Short mmCIF file of C-alpha atoms and ligand atoms in Angstrom, two decimals:
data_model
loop_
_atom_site.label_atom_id
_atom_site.label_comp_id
_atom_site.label_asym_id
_atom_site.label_seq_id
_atom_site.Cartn_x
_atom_site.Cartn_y
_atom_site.Cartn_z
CA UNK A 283 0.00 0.00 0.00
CA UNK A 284 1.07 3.37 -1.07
CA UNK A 285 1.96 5.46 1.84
CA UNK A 286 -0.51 8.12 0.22
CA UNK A 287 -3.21 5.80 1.75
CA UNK A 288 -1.48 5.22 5.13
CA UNK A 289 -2.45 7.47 8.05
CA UNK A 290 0.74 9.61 9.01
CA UNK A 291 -1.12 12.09 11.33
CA UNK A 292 2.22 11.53 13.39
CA UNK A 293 5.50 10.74 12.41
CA UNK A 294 8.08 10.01 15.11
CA UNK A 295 12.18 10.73 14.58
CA UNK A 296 14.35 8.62 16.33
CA UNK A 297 17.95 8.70 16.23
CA UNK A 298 18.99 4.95 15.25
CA UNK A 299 21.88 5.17 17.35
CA UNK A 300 19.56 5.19 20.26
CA UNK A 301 18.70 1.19 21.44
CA UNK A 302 16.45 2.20 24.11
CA UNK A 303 14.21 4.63 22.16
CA UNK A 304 14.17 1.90 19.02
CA UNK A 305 12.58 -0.46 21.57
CA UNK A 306 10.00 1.97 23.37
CA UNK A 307 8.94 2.55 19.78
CA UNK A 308 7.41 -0.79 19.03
CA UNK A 309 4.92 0.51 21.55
CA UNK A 310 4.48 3.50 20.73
CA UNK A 311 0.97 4.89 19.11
CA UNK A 312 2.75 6.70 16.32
CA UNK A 313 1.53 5.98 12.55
CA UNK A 314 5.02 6.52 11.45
CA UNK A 315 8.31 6.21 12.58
CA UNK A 316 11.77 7.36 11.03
CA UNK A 317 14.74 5.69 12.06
CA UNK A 318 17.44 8.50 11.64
CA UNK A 319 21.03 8.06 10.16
CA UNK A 320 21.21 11.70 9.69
CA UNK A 321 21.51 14.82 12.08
CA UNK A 322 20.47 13.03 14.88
CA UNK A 323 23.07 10.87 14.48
CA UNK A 324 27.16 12.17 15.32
CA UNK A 325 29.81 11.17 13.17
CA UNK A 326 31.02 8.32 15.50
CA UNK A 327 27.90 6.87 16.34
CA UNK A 328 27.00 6.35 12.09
CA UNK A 329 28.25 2.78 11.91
CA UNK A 330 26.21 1.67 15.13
CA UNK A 331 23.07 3.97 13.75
CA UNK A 332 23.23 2.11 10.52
CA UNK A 333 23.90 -1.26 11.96
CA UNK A 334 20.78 -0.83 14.31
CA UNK A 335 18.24 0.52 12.15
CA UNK A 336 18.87 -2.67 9.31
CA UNK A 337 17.97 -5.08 12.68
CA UNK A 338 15.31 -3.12 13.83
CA UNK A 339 13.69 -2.80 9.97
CA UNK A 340 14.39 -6.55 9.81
CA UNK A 341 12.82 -7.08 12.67
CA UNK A 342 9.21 -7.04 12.07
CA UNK A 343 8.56 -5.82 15.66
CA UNK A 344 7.00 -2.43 14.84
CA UNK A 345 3.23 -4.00 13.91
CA UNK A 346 1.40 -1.74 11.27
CA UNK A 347 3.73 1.93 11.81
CA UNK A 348 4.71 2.77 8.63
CA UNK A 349 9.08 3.10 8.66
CA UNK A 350 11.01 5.49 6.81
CA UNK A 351 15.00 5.54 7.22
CA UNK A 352 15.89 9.00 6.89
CA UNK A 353 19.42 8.74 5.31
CA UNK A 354 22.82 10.96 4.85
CA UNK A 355 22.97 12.82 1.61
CA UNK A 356 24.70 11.20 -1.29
CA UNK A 357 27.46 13.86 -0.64
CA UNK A 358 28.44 12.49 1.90
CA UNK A 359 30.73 9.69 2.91
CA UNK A 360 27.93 7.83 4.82
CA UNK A 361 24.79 7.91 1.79
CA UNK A 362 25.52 5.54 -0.27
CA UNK A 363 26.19 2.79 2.36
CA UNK A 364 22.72 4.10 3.96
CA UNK A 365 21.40 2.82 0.86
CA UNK A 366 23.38 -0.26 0.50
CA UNK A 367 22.02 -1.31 4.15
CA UNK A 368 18.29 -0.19 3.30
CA UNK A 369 18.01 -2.81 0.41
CA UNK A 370 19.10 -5.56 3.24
CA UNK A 371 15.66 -4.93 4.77
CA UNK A 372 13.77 -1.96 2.96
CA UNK A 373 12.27 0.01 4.58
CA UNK A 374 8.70 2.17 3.18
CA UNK A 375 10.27 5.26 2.10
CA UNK A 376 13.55 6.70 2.34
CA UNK A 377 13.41 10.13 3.61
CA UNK A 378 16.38 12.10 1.62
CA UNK A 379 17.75 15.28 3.63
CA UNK A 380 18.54 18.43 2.34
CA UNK A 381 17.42 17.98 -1.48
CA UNK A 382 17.72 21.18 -3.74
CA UNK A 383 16.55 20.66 -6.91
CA UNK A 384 14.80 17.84 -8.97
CA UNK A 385 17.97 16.69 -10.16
CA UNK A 386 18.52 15.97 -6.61
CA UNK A 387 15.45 13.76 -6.43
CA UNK A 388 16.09 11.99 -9.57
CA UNK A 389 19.72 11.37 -8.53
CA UNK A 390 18.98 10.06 -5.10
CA UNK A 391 16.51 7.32 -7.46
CA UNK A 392 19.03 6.15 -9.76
CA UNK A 393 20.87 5.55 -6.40
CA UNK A 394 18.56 3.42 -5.20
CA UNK A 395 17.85 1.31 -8.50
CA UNK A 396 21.59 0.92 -8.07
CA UNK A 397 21.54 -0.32 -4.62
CA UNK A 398 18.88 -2.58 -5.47
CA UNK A 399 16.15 -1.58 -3.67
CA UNK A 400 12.99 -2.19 -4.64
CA UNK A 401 10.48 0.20 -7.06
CA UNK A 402 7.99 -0.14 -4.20
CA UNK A 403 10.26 1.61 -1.75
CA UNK A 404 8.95 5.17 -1.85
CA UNK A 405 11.32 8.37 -1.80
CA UNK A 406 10.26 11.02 0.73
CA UNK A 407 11.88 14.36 0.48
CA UNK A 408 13.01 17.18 2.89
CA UNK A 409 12.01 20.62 2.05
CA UNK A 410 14.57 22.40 4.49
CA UNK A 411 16.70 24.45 2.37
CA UNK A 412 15.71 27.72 0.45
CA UNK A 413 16.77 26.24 -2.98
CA UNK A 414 13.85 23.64 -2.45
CA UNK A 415 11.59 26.33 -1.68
CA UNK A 416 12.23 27.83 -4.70
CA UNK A 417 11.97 24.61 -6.20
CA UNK A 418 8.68 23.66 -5.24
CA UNK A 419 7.47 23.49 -8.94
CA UNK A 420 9.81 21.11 -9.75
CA UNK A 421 9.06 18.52 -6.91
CA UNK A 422 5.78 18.53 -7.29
CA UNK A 423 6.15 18.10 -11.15
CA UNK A 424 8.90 15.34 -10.31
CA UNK A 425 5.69 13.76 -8.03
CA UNK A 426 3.65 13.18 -11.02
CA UNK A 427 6.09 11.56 -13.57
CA UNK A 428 5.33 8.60 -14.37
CA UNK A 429 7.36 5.84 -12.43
CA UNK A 430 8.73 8.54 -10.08
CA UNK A 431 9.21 7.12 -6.59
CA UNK A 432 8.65 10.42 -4.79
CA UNK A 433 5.54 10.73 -1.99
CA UNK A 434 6.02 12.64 0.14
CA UNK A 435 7.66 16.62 1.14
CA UNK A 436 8.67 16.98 4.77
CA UNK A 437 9.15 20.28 5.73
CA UNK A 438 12.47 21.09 8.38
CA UNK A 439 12.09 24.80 9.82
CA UNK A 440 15.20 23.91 11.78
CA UNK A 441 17.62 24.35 8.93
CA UNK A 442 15.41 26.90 6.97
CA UNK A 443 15.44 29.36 9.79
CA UNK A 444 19.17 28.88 10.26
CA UNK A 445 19.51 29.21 6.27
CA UNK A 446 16.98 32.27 5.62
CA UNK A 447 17.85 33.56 8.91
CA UNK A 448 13.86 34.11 9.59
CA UNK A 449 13.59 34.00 13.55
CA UNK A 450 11.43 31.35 15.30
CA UNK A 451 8.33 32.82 16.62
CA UNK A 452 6.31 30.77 18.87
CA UNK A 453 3.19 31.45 16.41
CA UNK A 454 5.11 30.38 13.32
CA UNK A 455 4.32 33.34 11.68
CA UNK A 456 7.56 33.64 9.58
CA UNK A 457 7.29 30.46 8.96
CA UNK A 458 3.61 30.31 7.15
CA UNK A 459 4.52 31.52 3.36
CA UNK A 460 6.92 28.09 3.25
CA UNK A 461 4.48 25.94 5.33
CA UNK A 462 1.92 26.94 2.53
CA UNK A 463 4.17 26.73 -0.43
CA UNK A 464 4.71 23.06 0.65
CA UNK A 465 1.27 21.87 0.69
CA UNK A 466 0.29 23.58 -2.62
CA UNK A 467 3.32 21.73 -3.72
CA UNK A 468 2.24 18.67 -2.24
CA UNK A 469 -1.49 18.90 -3.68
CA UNK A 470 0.32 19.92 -7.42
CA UNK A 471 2.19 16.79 -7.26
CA UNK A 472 -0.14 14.49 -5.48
CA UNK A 473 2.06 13.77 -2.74
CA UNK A 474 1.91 13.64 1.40
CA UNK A 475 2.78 16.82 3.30
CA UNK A 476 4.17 16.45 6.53
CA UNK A 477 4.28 19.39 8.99
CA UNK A 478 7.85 20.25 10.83
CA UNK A 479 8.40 18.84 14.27
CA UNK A 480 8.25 21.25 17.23
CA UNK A 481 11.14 21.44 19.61
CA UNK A 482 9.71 22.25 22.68
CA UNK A 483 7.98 18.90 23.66
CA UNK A 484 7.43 19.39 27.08
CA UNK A 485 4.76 22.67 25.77
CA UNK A 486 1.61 20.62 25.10
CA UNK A 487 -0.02 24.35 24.77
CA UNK A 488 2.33 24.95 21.28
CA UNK A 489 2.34 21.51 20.21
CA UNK A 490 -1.52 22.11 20.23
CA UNK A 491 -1.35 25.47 18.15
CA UNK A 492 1.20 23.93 15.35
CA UNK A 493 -1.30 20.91 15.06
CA UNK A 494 -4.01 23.06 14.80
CA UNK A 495 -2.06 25.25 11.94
CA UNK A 496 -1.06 21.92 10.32
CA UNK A 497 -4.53 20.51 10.17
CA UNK A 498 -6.38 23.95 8.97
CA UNK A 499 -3.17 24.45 6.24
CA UNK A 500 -4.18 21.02 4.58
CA UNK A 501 -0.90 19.12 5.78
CA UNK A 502 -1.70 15.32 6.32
CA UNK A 503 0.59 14.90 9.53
CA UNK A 504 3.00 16.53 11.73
CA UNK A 505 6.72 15.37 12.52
CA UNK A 506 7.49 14.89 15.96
CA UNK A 507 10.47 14.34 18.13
CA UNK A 508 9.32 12.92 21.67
CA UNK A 509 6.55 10.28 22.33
CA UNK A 510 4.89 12.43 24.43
CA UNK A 511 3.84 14.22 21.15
CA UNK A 512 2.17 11.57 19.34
CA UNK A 513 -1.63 11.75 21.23
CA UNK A 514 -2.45 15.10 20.33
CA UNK A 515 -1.16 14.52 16.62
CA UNK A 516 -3.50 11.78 16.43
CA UNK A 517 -5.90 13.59 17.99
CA UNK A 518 -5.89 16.72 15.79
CA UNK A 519 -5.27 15.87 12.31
CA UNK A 520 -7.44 13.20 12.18
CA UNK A 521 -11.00 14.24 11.22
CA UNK A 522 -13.02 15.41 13.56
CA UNK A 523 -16.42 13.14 14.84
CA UNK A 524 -18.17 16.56 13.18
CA UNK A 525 -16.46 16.49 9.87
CA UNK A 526 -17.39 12.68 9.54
CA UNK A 527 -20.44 13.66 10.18
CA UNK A 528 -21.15 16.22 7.76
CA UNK A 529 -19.04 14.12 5.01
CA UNK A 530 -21.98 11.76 5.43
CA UNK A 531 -24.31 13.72 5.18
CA UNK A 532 -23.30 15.09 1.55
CA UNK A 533 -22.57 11.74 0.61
CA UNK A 534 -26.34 10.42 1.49
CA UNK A 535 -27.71 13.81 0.15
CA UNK A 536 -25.79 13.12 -3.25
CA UNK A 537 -26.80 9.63 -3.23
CA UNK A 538 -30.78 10.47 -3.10
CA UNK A 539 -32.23 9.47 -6.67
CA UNK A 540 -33.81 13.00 -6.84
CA UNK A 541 -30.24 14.10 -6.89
CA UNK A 542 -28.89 11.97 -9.58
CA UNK A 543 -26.93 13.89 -12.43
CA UNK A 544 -27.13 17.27 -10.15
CA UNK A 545 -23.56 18.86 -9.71
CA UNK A 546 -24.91 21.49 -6.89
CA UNK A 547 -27.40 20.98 -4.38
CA UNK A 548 -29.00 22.64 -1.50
CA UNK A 549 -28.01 20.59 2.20
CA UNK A 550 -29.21 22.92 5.46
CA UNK A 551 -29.89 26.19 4.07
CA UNK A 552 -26.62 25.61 1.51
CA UNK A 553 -24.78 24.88 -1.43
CA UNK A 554 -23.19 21.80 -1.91
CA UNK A 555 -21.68 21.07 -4.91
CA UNK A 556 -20.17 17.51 -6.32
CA UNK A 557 -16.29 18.66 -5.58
CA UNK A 558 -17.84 18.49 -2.25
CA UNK A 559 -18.66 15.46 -2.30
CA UNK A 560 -15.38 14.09 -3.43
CA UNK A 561 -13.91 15.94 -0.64
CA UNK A 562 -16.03 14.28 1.70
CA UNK A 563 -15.79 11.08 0.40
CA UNK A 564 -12.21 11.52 1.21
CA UNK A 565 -12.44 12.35 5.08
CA UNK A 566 -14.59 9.04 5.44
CA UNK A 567 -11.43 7.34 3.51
CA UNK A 568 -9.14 8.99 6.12
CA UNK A 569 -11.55 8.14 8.78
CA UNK A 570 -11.57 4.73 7.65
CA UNK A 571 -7.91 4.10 7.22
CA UNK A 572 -7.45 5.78 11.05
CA UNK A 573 -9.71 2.97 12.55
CA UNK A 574 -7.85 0.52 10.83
CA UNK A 575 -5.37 -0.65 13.82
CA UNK A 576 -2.22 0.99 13.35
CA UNK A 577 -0.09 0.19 16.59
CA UNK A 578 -1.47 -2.29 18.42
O1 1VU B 792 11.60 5.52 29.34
P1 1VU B 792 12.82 5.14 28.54
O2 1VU B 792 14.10 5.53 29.23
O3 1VU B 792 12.81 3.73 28.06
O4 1VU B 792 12.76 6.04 27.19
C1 1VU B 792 12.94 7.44 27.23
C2 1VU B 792 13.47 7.83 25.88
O5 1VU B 792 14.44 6.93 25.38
C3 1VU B 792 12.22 7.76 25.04
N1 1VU B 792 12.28 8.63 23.89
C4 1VU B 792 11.98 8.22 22.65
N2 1VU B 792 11.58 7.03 22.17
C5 1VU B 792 11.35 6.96 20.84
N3 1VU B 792 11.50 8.01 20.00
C6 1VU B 792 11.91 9.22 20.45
N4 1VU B 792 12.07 10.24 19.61
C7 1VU B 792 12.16 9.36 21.83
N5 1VU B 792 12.55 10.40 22.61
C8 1VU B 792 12.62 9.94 23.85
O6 1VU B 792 11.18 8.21 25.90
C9 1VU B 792 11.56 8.05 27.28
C10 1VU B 792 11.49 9.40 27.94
O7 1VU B 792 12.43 10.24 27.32
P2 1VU B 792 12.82 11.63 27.99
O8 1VU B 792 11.61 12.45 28.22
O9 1VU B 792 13.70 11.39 29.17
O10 1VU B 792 13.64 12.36 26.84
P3 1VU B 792 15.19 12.22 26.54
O11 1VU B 792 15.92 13.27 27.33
O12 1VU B 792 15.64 10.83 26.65
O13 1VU B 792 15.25 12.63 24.99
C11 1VU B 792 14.94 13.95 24.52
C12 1VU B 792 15.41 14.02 23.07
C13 1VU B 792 14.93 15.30 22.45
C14 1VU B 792 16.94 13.95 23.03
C15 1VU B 792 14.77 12.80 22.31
O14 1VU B 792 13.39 12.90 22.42
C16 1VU B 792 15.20 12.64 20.87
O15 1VU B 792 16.31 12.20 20.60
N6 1VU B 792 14.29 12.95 19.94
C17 1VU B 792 14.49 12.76 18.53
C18 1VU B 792 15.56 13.68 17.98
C19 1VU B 792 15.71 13.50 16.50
O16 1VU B 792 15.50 12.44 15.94
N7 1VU B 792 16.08 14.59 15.83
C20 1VU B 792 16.25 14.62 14.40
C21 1VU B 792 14.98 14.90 13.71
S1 1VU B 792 14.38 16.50 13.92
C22 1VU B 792 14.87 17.31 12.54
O17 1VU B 792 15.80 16.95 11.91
C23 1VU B 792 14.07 18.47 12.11
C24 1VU B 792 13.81 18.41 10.67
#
């Protein structure tokens, strides 16, 4: 299955190096979880990180959470051996740091045809630099060529605000052009948007504000560093018991044989038109796929 069709209302970093917090993970309520080779990981500690994440992707332990091995760029001495080990025991996606232009994306591909892993194994991409904001166009066009393995942009503010030099504001206010940007990209090329993780995870109160922001900017999930962040992802960017409710209800009302053929109808005092109803048939997909047990 596609991750496209996976829930990923939270997606939970780990650094690989770290044994203990690979093991709390297989209990952990998270949709997704990405086993880190990159910044999370030092220098020293890359063998160990790489070593750990191949037994803990071969190990089957981790139920239904969909895992993504976020690897070192291909610049780097430690990439192509990322890849090497991911074709040992794929994982879903390979999350690619630091891309900058399509050529990036197509090069990190041929990589891993080369390292044998399989088409199925989805590329996800980080949209952390400002040459991939400027390049938005061309990811999301790189989404919808035919064979592409791309699925996903996962936005890093970390490295953007270092980069741009835009200051962190609690609100995220500087932050909302790119945060934008990257789901119109994401919708453009039909791929996942995932939301950038929030540092401060002992502030439920923020945590709670950046969900909200994710969910009402159309991004399917949020990163997230610490497990005590995964509830209220769940919680928030899955649809709400009232949006299920009125998705029904425009699917039953479009579904009424007086309302065959009609592309606009009137539902409680107003219009309704059939793009609604795809949308809505949607949010009962999403609803659907939540309920499905993810971590069990
Ligand atoms: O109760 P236990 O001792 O068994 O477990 C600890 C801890 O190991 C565990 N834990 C985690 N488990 C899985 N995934 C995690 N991300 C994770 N973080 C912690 O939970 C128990 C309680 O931990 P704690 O509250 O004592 O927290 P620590 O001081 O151990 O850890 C805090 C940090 C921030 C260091 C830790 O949460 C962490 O390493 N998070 C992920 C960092 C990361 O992957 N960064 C790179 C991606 S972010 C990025 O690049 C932006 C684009």
């Amino acid at each position: 299955m596609s991750t496209r069709d996976r829930p990923l209302r939270s997606v939970l970093y780990m650094p690989a190096s770290n044994a203990r917090a690979l093991e709390k993970a297989k209990s952990l309520p998270a949709d997704a979880i990405v086993l880190d080779l990159e910044d999370a990981v030092a220098p020293e500690a890359k063998d160990t990180a790489r070593r750990q994440a191949v037994a803990a992707l071969a190990s089957g332990a981790y139920g239904p959470r969909t895992l993504v091995l976020r690897v070192n760029g291909l610049d780097t001495e430690w990439g192509r051996a990322d890849l090497a080990a991911a074709a040992a025991s794929p994982p879903a996606a390979i999350l690619l740091p630091k891309p900058s232009s399509a050529d990036d994306l197509r090069n990190v591909q041929t990589a891993m045809d080369a390292a044998g892993l399989p088409v199925s194994i989805e590329l996800w991409a980080m949209v952390e630099t400002a040459r991939a904001l400027v390049a938005l166009g061309d990811f999301a066009a790189e989404g919808r060529r035919e064979g592409s393995r791309l699925a996903a942009l996962v936005v890093g503010l970390n490295d953007l605000y270092v980069e741009t030099r835009a200051r962190p504001r609690a609100d995220r206010w500087t932050a909302l052009p790119w945060l934008s940007a990257v789901v119109t990209a994401a919708r453009a090329g039909d791929l996942v948007a995932l939301d950038s993780v929030c540092n401060d995870f002992r502030d439920a109160e923020r945590l709670g504000r950046e969900c909200e922001q994710a969910r009402d900017l159309g991004f399917d999930g949020k990163t997230l560093i610490h497990p005590d962040q995964i509830a209220l992802a769940n919680e928030m960017l899955a649809p709400s018991a009232e949006e299920i409710a009125e998705a029904r209800a425009i699917v039953a009302a479009f579904e009424k044989p007086e309302h065959a053929g009609k592309g606009a109808i009137r539902l409680d005092g107003r219009m309704v038109e059939l793009l609604h109803a795809a949308a809505a048939r949607r949010t009962l997909a999403r609803a659907a796929a939540m309920a499905r047990p993810a971590h069990p």
